[in-house]
Amino acid sequence: LQPSGGRATATVGGSTIALTVPAGAFSVPTQAVFTDASSASVAPPSGGTVVATFGIGFYQNGSKVTGSFTPVKVTVTNASISPSTTVYFVVDGTLQAVSGTTVTNGSATFTITSDPAVELVNAQALAVPSATTVTTGKPFILEGGLAGLLVVAGGIFLALALRRRAA
C-alpha cells in the first residue's frame, strides 16, 4: 500500500477480506498482512456461531506498525454473514463488539485504527416455544358443539317453516 492509499484483498478461510486505505493513512509504503486466527477464536456469547476469525497487521520496512492510524475500511464477504452477524475485536481473550458496522446478507463493513484480531459471530437462532407442537381437542370441542347445536336449531326452524307453509 502506498502513501497515496489503495486496496488490499485476501481470502482467509471461507471469507474474502478487503481493505480500503485512504491517502495519507501511512507515510511510507506499508504491507498489509492477513492471518487466519481461527485457532485463537473466542467462544461466542449465547451459543452463537463463529463465521470468521482473522487478524490484520500492517508492516513498514519489516517492522510492525504500532499505535493507531487513520481509519481503514474493512469489508468481509462470506455467504454465512447475515444481518444478525456481530463483528467483534478480540482484546485480551474477550470479545468487544465493534460499533459503526454495516452488516447485510453476505457482507460486513467496519473501520479499524489499529491492527486487530477480528471475529464475526452469527447470533444463536432462538426457538419459538410451541411452534411445532400440535394443539387439538379442547378448543374444537366447544366450537364443534356450538356449530352442531346451531345446525340442529336451523334444521328445526326450517322444518317448522315448511310445515306452516304446507298447512
Coordinates of N, CA, C and O in Angstrom, one line a residue:
L1 N 0.8 -1.2 0.0 CA 0.0 0.0 0.0 C 0.9 1.2 0.0 O 1.8 1.3 0.8
Q2 N 0.6 2.2 -0.9 CA 1.4 3.4 -1.0 C 0.8 4.5 -0.1 O -0.4 4.4 0.3
P3 N 1.6 5.5 0.2 CA 1.1 6.6 1.0 C -0.1 7.3 0.3 O -0.9 7.9 0.9
S4 N -0.3 7.1 -1.0 CA -1.4 7.7 -1.7 C -2.7 6.9 -1.5 O -3.8 7.2 -2.1
G5 N -2.6 5.8 -0.7 CA -3.8 5.0 -0.4 C -3.8 3.8 -1.4 O -3.0 3.5 -2.2
G6 N -4.9 3.0 -1.2 CA -5.0 1.8 -2.1 C -5.9 0.8 -1.4 O -6.6 1.0 -0.5
R7 N -5.9 -0.4 -2.1 CA -6.8 -1.5 -1.7 C -6.0 -2.8 -1.6 O -5.1 -3.0 -2.5
A8 N -6.2 -3.6 -0.6 CA -5.6 -4.9 -0.5 C -6.7 -5.9 -0.2 O -7.6 -5.7 0.6
T9 N -6.6 -7.1 -0.8 CA -7.6 -8.2 -0.6 C -6.9 -9.5 -0.4 O -5.9 -9.8 -0.9
A10 N -7.6 -10.3 0.5 CA -7.1 -11.7 0.8 C -8.3 -12.6 1.1 O -9.3 -12.1 1.5
T11 N -8.0 -13.8 0.9 CA -9.0 -14.8 1.3 C -8.5 -15.6 2.5 O -7.3 -16.1 2.5
V12 N -9.3 -15.6 3.6 CA -8.9 -16.3 4.8 C -10.0 -17.2 5.2 O -11.2 -16.8 5.4
G13 N -9.8 -18.5 5.2 CA -10.9 -19.5 5.4 C -11.8 -19.3 4.2 O -11.5 -19.3 3.1
G14 N -13.1 -19.2 4.6 CA -14.2 -19.0 3.5 C -14.5 -17.6 3.3 O -15.6 -17.3 2.7
S15 N -13.7 -16.7 3.8 CA -14.1 -15.2 3.8 C -13.1 -14.5 2.9 O -11.9 -14.7 2.9
T16 N -13.6 -13.5 2.2 CA -12.8 -12.6 1.4 C -12.7 -11.3 2.3 O -13.8 -10.7 2.6
I17 N -11.5 -10.8 2.5 CA -11.3 -9.6 3.3 C -10.7 -8.5 2.4 O -9.7 -8.8 1.8
A18 N -11.3 -7.3 2.3 CA -10.8 -6.3 1.5 C -10.6 -5.0 2.4 O -11.5 -4.7 3.2
L19 N -9.4 -4.4 2.3 CA -9.1 -3.2 3.0 C -9.1 -2.1 2.0 O -8.6 -2.2 0.9
T20 N -9.6 -0.9 2.4 CA -9.6 0.3 1.6 C -8.9 1.3 2.5 O -9.4 1.7 3.5
V21 N -7.6 1.7 2.0 CA -6.8 2.5 2.8 C -6.8 3.9 2.2 O -6.5 4.1 1.0
P22 N -7.2 5.0 2.9 CA -7.3 6.3 2.3 C -5.9 6.9 2.2 O -4.9 6.5 2.8
A23 N -5.7 7.9 1.3 CA -4.5 8.6 1.1 C -4.0 9.2 2.4 O -4.9 9.7 3.2
G24 N -2.8 9.1 2.7 CA -2.2 9.7 3.9 C -2.3 8.8 5.2 O -1.9 9.2 6.3
A25 N -3.0 7.7 5.1 CA -3.1 6.8 6.3 C -1.7 6.4 6.8 O -1.5 6.3 8.0
F26 N -0.8 6.1 5.8 CA 0.6 5.7 6.1 C 1.5 6.6 5.4 O 1.3 6.9 4.2
S27 N 2.6 7.0 6.0 CA 3.5 8.0 5.3 C 4.5 7.3 4.4 O 5.2 8.0 3.6
V28 N 4.7 6.0 4.6 CA 5.7 5.2 3.7 C 4.9 4.0 3.2 O 3.9 3.6 3.8
P29 N 5.5 3.3 2.2 CA 4.8 2.1 1.7 C 4.6 1.1 2.9 O 5.5 0.9 3.7
T30 N 3.5 0.5 2.9 CA 3.1 -0.4 4.0 C 2.5 -1.7 3.5 O 1.8 -1.7 2.5
Q31 N 2.9 -2.7 4.1 CA 2.4 -4.1 3.7 C 1.3 -4.5 4.7 O 1.4 -4.4 5.9
A32 N 0.1 -4.9 4.1 CA -1.0 -5.4 4.9 C -0.8 -7.0 4.9 O -0.6 -7.6 3.9
V33 N -0.9 -7.5 6.1 CA -0.8 -9.0 6.3 C -2.1 -9.5 6.9 O -2.5 -9.0 8.0
F34 N -2.7 -10.5 6.3 CA -3.9 -11.1 6.8 C -3.5 -12.5 7.3 O -2.8 -13.2 6.7
T35 N -4.1 -12.8 8.5 CA -3.8 -14.1 9.1 C -5.1 -14.8 9.5 O -6.0 -14.2 9.9
D36 N -5.0 -16.1 9.4 CA -6.1 -17.0 9.9 C -6.0 -17.1 11.4 O -5.0 -17.6 11.9
A37 N -6.9 -16.6 12.2 CA -6.8 -16.6 13.6 C -7.9 -17.6 14.2 O -8.2 -17.5 15.4
S38 N -8.4 -18.5 13.4 CA -9.4 -19.4 13.9 C -8.9 -20.3 15.1 O -9.7 -20.6 16.0
S39 N -7.6 -20.6 15.2 CA -7.1 -21.3 16.3 C -7.2 -20.6 17.6 O -7.1 -21.1 18.7
A40 N -7.3 -19.2 17.5 CA -7.3 -18.4 18.7 C -8.7 -17.8 18.9 O -8.9 -16.8 19.6
S41 N -9.7 -18.3 18.2 CA -11.1 -17.7 18.4 C -11.6 -17.8 19.8 O -11.2 -18.7 20.5
V42 N -12.4 -16.9 20.2 CA -13.0 -16.9 21.5 C -14.4 -17.4 21.4 O -15.1 -17.1 20.4
A43 N -14.8 -18.2 22.4 CA -16.2 -18.7 22.4 C -17.2 -17.6 22.3 O -17.2 -16.7 23.1
P44 N -18.1 -17.6 21.3 CA -19.1 -16.6 21.1 C -20.1 -16.5 22.2 O -20.4 -17.6 22.9
P45 N -20.7 -15.4 22.5 CA -21.7 -15.3 23.5 C -23.0 -16.0 23.2 O -23.3 -16.1 22.0
S46 N -23.7 -16.5 24.1 CA -25.0 -17.1 24.0 C -25.1 -18.1 22.9 O -26.1 -18.3 22.2
G47 N -24.0 -18.9 22.8 CA -24.1 -20.0 21.8 C -24.1 -19.7 20.4 O -24.5 -20.4 19.5
G48 N -23.6 -18.5 20.0 CA -23.6 -18.1 18.6 C -22.6 -18.9 17.8 O -21.9 -19.7 18.4
T49 N -22.5 -18.7 16.5 CA -21.7 -19.5 15.7 C -20.6 -18.6 15.0 O -21.0 -17.5 14.5
V50 N -19.4 -19.0 15.1 CA -18.3 -18.2 14.5 C -18.4 -18.3 13.0 O -18.4 -19.4 12.5
V51 N -18.4 -17.2 12.3 CA -18.4 -17.2 10.8 C -17.0 -17.0 10.3 O -16.6 -17.7 9.4
A52 N -16.2 -16.2 10.9 CA -14.8 -15.9 10.5 C -14.0 -15.4 11.7 O -14.5 -14.6 12.5
T53 N -12.7 -15.7 11.7 CA -11.8 -15.2 12.7 C -10.5 -14.9 11.9 O -9.9 -15.8 11.3
F54 N -10.0 -13.7 12.0 CA -8.8 -13.4 11.2 C -8.1 -12.2 11.9 O -8.7 -11.5 12.7
G55 N -6.8 -12.0 11.5 CA -6.1 -10.9 12.0 C -5.6 -10.0 10.8 O -5.5 -10.5 9.7
I56 N -5.4 -8.8 11.1 CA -4.9 -7.8 10.1 C -3.7 -7.1 10.7 O -3.8 -6.6 11.8
G57 N -2.6 -7.2 10.1 CA -1.4 -6.5 10.6 C -0.8 -5.6 9.5 O -1.0 -5.8 8.3
F58 N -0.2 -4.5 9.9 CA 0.5 -3.6 9.0 C 2.0 -3.5 9.3 O 2.3 -3.4 10.5
Y59 N 2.8 -3.6 8.3 CA 4.3 -3.6 8.4 C 4.9 -2.6 7.5 O 4.5 -2.4 6.3
Q60 N 5.9 -1.8 8.0 CA 6.7 -0.9 7.2 C 8.2 -1.3 7.4 O 8.7 -1.4 8.5
N61 N 8.8 -1.5 6.2 CA 10.2 -2.0 6.2 C 10.5 -3.1 7.2 O 11.5 -3.2 7.9
G62 N 9.5 -4.1 7.2 CA 9.7 -5.3 8.0 C 9.3 -5.1 9.5 O 9.3 -6.1 10.3
S63 N 8.9 -3.9 9.9 CA 8.6 -3.7 11.3 C 7.1 -3.4 11.4 O 6.5 -2.7 10.6
K64 N 6.5 -4.0 12.5 CA 5.1 -3.9 12.7 C 4.7 -2.5 13.1 O 5.4 -1.8 13.9
V65 N 3.6 -2.0 12.5 CA 3.1 -0.6 12.8 C 2.4 -0.7 14.1 O 1.5 -1.6 14.3
T66 N 2.8 0.1 15.1 CA 2.1 0.1 16.4 C 1.4 1.4 16.5 O 1.6 2.4 15.8
G67 N 0.5 1.5 17.5 CA -0.3 2.7 17.8 C -1.5 2.7 16.8 O -1.8 1.7 16.2
S68 N -2.1 3.9 16.7 CA -3.3 4.0 15.9 C -2.9 4.8 14.6 O -1.9 5.5 14.5
F69 N -3.8 4.7 13.6 CA -3.6 5.3 12.3 C -5.0 5.8 11.8 O -6.0 5.5 12.4
T70 N -5.0 6.5 10.7 CA -6.2 6.9 10.1 C -7.2 5.7 9.8 O -6.7 4.7 9.4
P71 N -8.5 5.9 10.1 CA -9.4 4.7 9.9 C -9.3 4.1 8.5 O -9.2 4.8 7.5
V72 N -9.2 2.8 8.5 CA -9.1 1.9 7.3 C -10.4 1.1 7.2 O -10.8 0.5 8.2
K73 N -11.0 1.2 6.0 CA -12.3 0.4 5.9 C -12.0 -1.0 5.6 O -11.2 -1.4 4.7
V74 N -12.7 -1.9 6.3 CA -12.6 -3.4 6.1 C -13.9 -3.9 5.7 O -15.0 -3.6 6.3
T75 N -14.0 -4.7 4.6 CA -15.2 -5.3 4.1 C -14.9 -6.8 4.1 O -14.0 -7.3 3.4
V76 N -15.8 -7.6 4.8 CA -15.6 -9.0 4.9 C -16.8 -9.6 4.1 O -18.0 -9.2 4.3
T77 N -16.5 -10.5 3.1 CA -17.6 -11.1 2.4 C -17.6 -12.6 2.7 O -16.5 -13.3 2.6
N78 N -18.7 -13.2 3.0 CA -18.9 -14.6 3.3 C -20.4 -14.9 3.2 O -21.2 -14.2 3.8
A79 N -20.7 -16.0 2.6 CA -22.1 -16.4 2.4 C -22.9 -16.6 3.7 O -24.1 -16.5 3.8
S80 N -22.1 -16.8 4.8 CA -22.8 -17.1 6.1 C -23.1 -15.8 6.9 O -23.7 -15.9 7.9
I81 N -22.6 -14.7 6.4 CA -22.9 -13.4 7.1 C -24.4 -13.0 6.8 O -24.8 -13.1 5.7
S82 N -25.0 -12.7 7.9 CA -26.4 -12.2 7.8 C -26.6 -11.0 8.6 O -25.7 -10.6 9.4
P83 N -27.8 -10.3 8.5 CA -28.0 -9.1 9.4 C -27.9 -9.4 10.9 O -27.7 -8.4 11.6
S84 N -27.9 -10.6 11.3 CA -27.8 -10.9 12.7 C -26.3 -11.2 13.1 O -26.0 -11.5 14.3
T85 N -25.4 -11.0 12.2 CA -24.0 -11.2 12.5 C -23.4 -10.0 13.2 O -23.8 -8.8 12.9
T86 N -22.6 -10.2 14.3 CA -22.0 -9.2 15.0 C -20.5 -9.3 14.8 O -19.9 -10.4 14.7
V87 N -19.9 -8.1 14.6 CA -18.4 -8.0 14.4 C -17.8 -7.7 15.7 O -18.2 -6.7 16.4
Y88 N -16.8 -8.5 16.1 CA -16.1 -8.3 17.4 C -14.6 -8.1 17.1 O -14.0 -8.7 16.2
F89 N -13.9 -7.3 18.0 CA -12.5 -7.3 18.1 C -12.1 -8.2 19.2 O -12.8 -8.2 20.3
V90 N -11.1 -9.0 19.1 CA -10.6 -9.9 20.2 C -9.6 -9.1 20.9 O -8.5 -8.8 20.4
V91 N -9.9 -8.8 22.2 CA -9.0 -8.0 23.0 C -8.7 -8.7 24.3 O -9.6 -9.0 25.1
D92 N -7.5 -9.1 24.5 CA -7.1 -9.8 25.7 C -8.0 -11.0 26.0 O -8.4 -11.3 27.1
G93 N -8.3 -11.8 25.0 CA -9.1 -13.0 25.1 C -10.6 -12.8 25.3 O -11.3 -13.7 25.6
T94 N -11.1 -11.6 25.1 CA -12.5 -11.3 25.2 C -13.0 -10.7 23.9 O -12.2 -10.1 23.2
L95 N -14.3 -10.7 23.7 CA -14.9 -10.1 22.5 C -15.4 -8.8 22.8 O -16.2 -8.6 23.8
Q96 N -15.1 -7.8 22.0 CA -15.7 -6.4 22.2 C -16.4 -6.1 20.9 O -15.7 -6.0 19.8
A97 N -17.7 -5.8 21.0 CA -18.5 -5.5 19.8 C -17.9 -4.2 19.1 O -17.6 -3.3 19.8
V98 N -17.8 -4.3 17.8 CA -17.4 -3.1 17.0 C -18.5 -2.2 16.7 O -19.6 -2.7 16.2
S99 N -18.4 -1.0 17.1 CA -19.5 0.0 16.8 C -19.4 0.5 15.3 O -18.3 0.5 14.8
G100 N -20.5 0.9 14.8 CA -20.5 1.5 13.4 C -20.3 0.5 12.3 O -19.9 0.9 11.2
T101 N -20.7 -0.7 12.6 CA -20.6 -1.7 11.5 C -21.9 -1.7 10.6 O -22.9 -1.3 11.1
T102 N -21.7 -2.1 9.4 CA -22.8 -2.2 8.4 C -22.8 -3.7 8.0 O -21.8 -4.2 7.4
V103 N -23.9 -4.4 8.4 CA -24.0 -5.8 8.1 C -25.2 -6.1 7.2 O -26.3 -5.7 7.6
T104 N -25.0 -6.8 6.1 CA -26.1 -7.2 5.2 C -25.9 -8.7 4.9 O -24.9 -9.3 5.3
N105 N -26.8 -9.3 4.2 CA -26.6 -10.7 3.8 C -25.3 -10.8 2.9 O -25.2 -10.2 1.9
G106 N -24.3 -11.6 3.5 CA -23.1 -11.8 2.7 C -22.0 -10.9 2.9 O -20.9 -11.1 2.4
S107 N -22.2 -9.8 3.7 CA -21.1 -8.8 3.8 C -21.2 -8.0 5.2 O -22.3 -7.7 5.7
A108 N -20.0 -7.7 5.7 CA -19.9 -6.8 6.9 C -18.8 -5.8 6.6 O -17.7 -6.1 6.1
T109 N -19.1 -4.5 7.0 CA -18.1 -3.5 6.7 C -18.0 -2.7 8.0 O -18.9 -2.4 8.7
F110 N -16.7 -2.4 8.4 CA -16.4 -1.6 9.6 C -15.0 -1.0 9.4 O -14.4 -1.2 8.3
T111 N -14.6 -0.1 10.3 CA -13.3 0.5 10.2 C -12.4 0.1 11.3 O -12.9 -0.3 12.4
I112 N -11.1 0.1 11.1 CA -10.1 -0.2 12.1 C -9.1 1.0 12.2 O -8.8 1.7 11.2
T113 N -8.5 1.2 13.3 CA -7.5 2.3 13.5 C -6.2 1.7 14.1 O -5.3 2.4 14.5
S114 N -6.2 0.3 14.2 CA -5.0 -0.4 14.7 C -5.1 -1.8 14.1 O -6.1 -2.1 13.3
D115 N -4.2 -2.7 14.4 CA -4.2 -4.0 13.7 C -4.8 -5.0 14.7 O -4.1 -5.6 15.5
P116 N -6.1 -5.3 14.5 CA -6.8 -6.1 15.4 C -6.9 -7.6 15.0 O -6.7 -7.9 13.8
A117 N -7.4 -8.4 15.9 CA -7.9 -9.8 15.6 C -9.4 -9.5 15.5 O -10.0 -8.8 16.4
V118 N -10.1 -10.1 14.6 CA -11.5 -9.9 14.3 C -12.2 -11.2 14.3 O -11.7 -12.2 13.8
E119 N -13.4 -11.2 14.9 CA -14.3 -12.4 14.9 C -15.7 -12.0 14.6 O -16.2 -11.1 15.1
L120 N -16.2 -12.6 13.6 CA -17.6 -12.4 13.1 C -18.5 -13.6 13.7 O -18.1 -14.7 13.5
V121 N -19.6 -13.2 14.3 CA -20.4 -14.2 15.0 C -21.9 -14.1 14.6 O -22.4 -13.0 14.7
N122 N -22.5 -15.2 14.2 CA -23.9 -15.2 14.0 C -24.6 -15.5 15.3 O -24.2 -16.4 16.0
A123 N -25.7 -14.8 15.6 CA -26.4 -15.0 16.8 C -27.1 -16.4 16.7 O -27.4 -16.9 15.7
Q124 N -27.3 -17.0 17.9 CA -27.9 -18.3 18.0 C -29.4 -18.1 17.6 O -30.1 -17.1 18.0
A125 N -29.9 -19.0 16.8 CA -31.3 -19.0 16.4 C -32.1 -19.4 17.6 O -31.8 -20.4 18.3
L126 N -33.1 -18.5 17.9 CA -33.9 -18.8 19.1 C -35.1 -19.6 18.7 O -35.8 -19.4 17.7
A127 N -35.4 -20.7 19.5 CA -36.6 -21.5 19.3 C -37.8 -20.7 19.7 O -37.8 -20.1 20.8
V128 N -38.9 -20.9 19.0 CA -40.2 -20.3 19.4 C -40.9 -21.4 20.1 O -41.2 -22.4 19.6
P129 N -41.3 -21.1 21.4 CA -42.0 -22.1 22.2 C -43.3 -22.5 21.5 O -44.0 -21.7 21.0
S130 N -43.5 -23.8 21.5 CA -44.8 -24.4 20.9 C -44.9 -24.2 19.4 O -46.0 -24.3 18.9
A131 N -43.9 -23.8 18.7 CA -44.0 -23.5 17.3 C -44.3 -24.8 16.5 O -45.0 -24.7 15.5
T132 N -43.8 -25.9 17.0 CA -44.1 -27.2 16.2 C -45.0 -28.1 17.0 O -45.1 -29.3 16.7
T133 N -45.6 -27.7 18.1 CA -46.5 -28.5 18.8 C -47.9 -28.5 18.3 O -48.5 -27.4 18.1
V134 N -48.5 -29.6 18.0 CA -49.8 -29.7 17.5 C -50.8 -29.6 18.7 O -50.7 -30.3 19.7
T135 N -51.7 -28.7 18.6 CA -52.7 -28.5 19.7 C -54.1 -28.8 19.1 O -54.6 -28.0 18.2
T136 N -54.7 -29.8 19.6 CA -56.1 -30.2 19.1 C -56.9 -30.6 20.4 O -56.4 -30.7 21.4
G137 N -58.2 -30.7 20.2 CA -59.0 -31.2 21.3 C -59.9 -30.1 21.9 O -60.9 -29.8 21.3
K138 N -59.5 -29.6 23.0 CA -60.4 -28.7 23.8 C -61.0 -27.6 23.0 O -62.2 -27.4 23.0
P139 N -60.3 -26.7 22.3 CA -60.9 -25.6 21.6 C -61.9 -26.1 20.5 O -63.0 -25.6 20.3
F140 N -61.6 -27.3 19.9 CA -62.5 -27.8 18.9 C -63.8 -28.3 19.5 O -64.9 -28.2 18.9
I141 N -63.7 -28.9 20.7 CA -64.9 -29.5 21.3 C -66.0 -28.4 21.6 O -67.1 -28.6 21.2
L142 N -65.6 -27.3 22.1 CA -66.5 -26.2 22.4 C -67.1 -25.7 21.1 O -68.3 -25.5 20.9
E143 N -66.2 -25.4 20.1 CA -66.6 -24.8 18.9 C -67.4 -25.8 18.0 O -68.4 -25.4 17.4
G144 N -67.0 -27.0 18.0 CA -67.7 -28.0 17.3 C -69.1 -28.3 17.9 O -70.1 -28.4 17.1
G145 N -69.2 -28.3 19.2 CA -70.5 -28.5 19.9 C -71.5 -27.3 19.5 O -72.6 -27.5 19.3
L146 N -71.0 -26.1 19.6 CA -71.8 -24.9 19.3 C -72.2 -25.0 17.8 O -73.4 -24.7 17.5
A147 N -71.3 -25.4 16.9 CA -71.7 -25.5 15.5 C -72.8 -26.5 15.3 O -73.8 -26.3 14.5
G148 N -72.6 -27.7 15.9 CA -73.7 -28.7 15.8 C -75.0 -28.3 16.3 O -76.1 -28.5 15.7
L149 N -75.0 -27.6 17.5 CA -76.3 -27.1 18.0 C -76.9 -26.1 17.1 O -78.2 -26.1 16.9
L150 N -76.2 -25.2 16.5 CA -76.7 -24.2 15.5 C -77.3 -24.9 14.3 O -78.4 -24.5 13.8
V151 N -76.7 -26.0 13.8 CA -77.2 -26.7 12.6 C -78.5 -27.4 13.0 O -79.5 -27.4 12.2
V152 N -78.6 -28.0 14.2 CA -79.8 -28.7 14.6 C -80.9 -27.6 14.8 O -82.0 -27.9 14.3
A153 N -80.6 -26.5 15.4 CA -81.6 -25.5 15.6 C -82.1 -24.9 14.3 O -83.3 -24.7 14.1
G154 N -81.2 -24.7 13.3 CA -81.6 -24.3 12.0 C -82.5 -25.3 11.3 O -83.4 -24.9 10.6
G155 N -82.2 -26.6 11.4 CA -83.0 -27.6 10.8 C -84.4 -27.6 11.4 O -85.4 -27.8 10.7
I156 N -84.5 -27.4 12.7 CA -85.8 -27.4 13.4 C -86.6 -26.2 12.9 O -87.8 -26.4 12.5
F157 N -86.0 -25.1 12.8 CA -86.7 -23.9 12.3 C -87.1 -24.0 10.9 O -88.2 -23.6 10.5
L158 N -86.3 -24.7 10.1 CA -86.6 -24.9 8.7 C -87.8 -25.9 8.5 O -88.7 -25.6 7.7
A159 N -87.8 -26.9 9.3 CA -88.9 -27.9 9.3 C -90.2 -27.2 9.7 O -91.3 -27.5 9.1
L160 N -90.2 -26.4 10.8 CA -91.4 -25.7 11.2 C -91.9 -24.8 10.2 O -93.1 -24.6 10.0
A161 N -91.0 -24.0 9.5 CA -91.4 -23.1 8.5 C -92.0 -23.8 7.3 O -93.0 -23.3 6.7
L162 N -91.4 -25.0 6.9 CA -92.0 -25.7 5.8 C -93.4 -26.3 6.2 O -94.3 -26.4 5.3
R163 N -93.5 -26.7 7.4 CA -94.8 -27.3 7.9 C -95.9 -26.2 7.9 O -97.0 -26.5 7.5
R164 N -95.6 -25.0 8.3 CA -96.6 -23.9 8.3 C -97.0 -23.6 6.9 O -98.1 -23.3 6.6
R165 N -96.0 -23.6 6.0 CA -96.3 -23.3 4.6 C -97.2 -24.3 4.0 O -98.1 -24.0 3.2
A166 N -96.9 -25.6 4.3 CA -97.7 -26.7 3.8 C -99.1 -26.7 4.3 O -100.1 -27.1 3.6
A167 N -99.4 -26.1 5.5 CA -100.7 -26.2 6.1 C -101.6 -25.1 5.6 O -101.7 -24.3 4.9

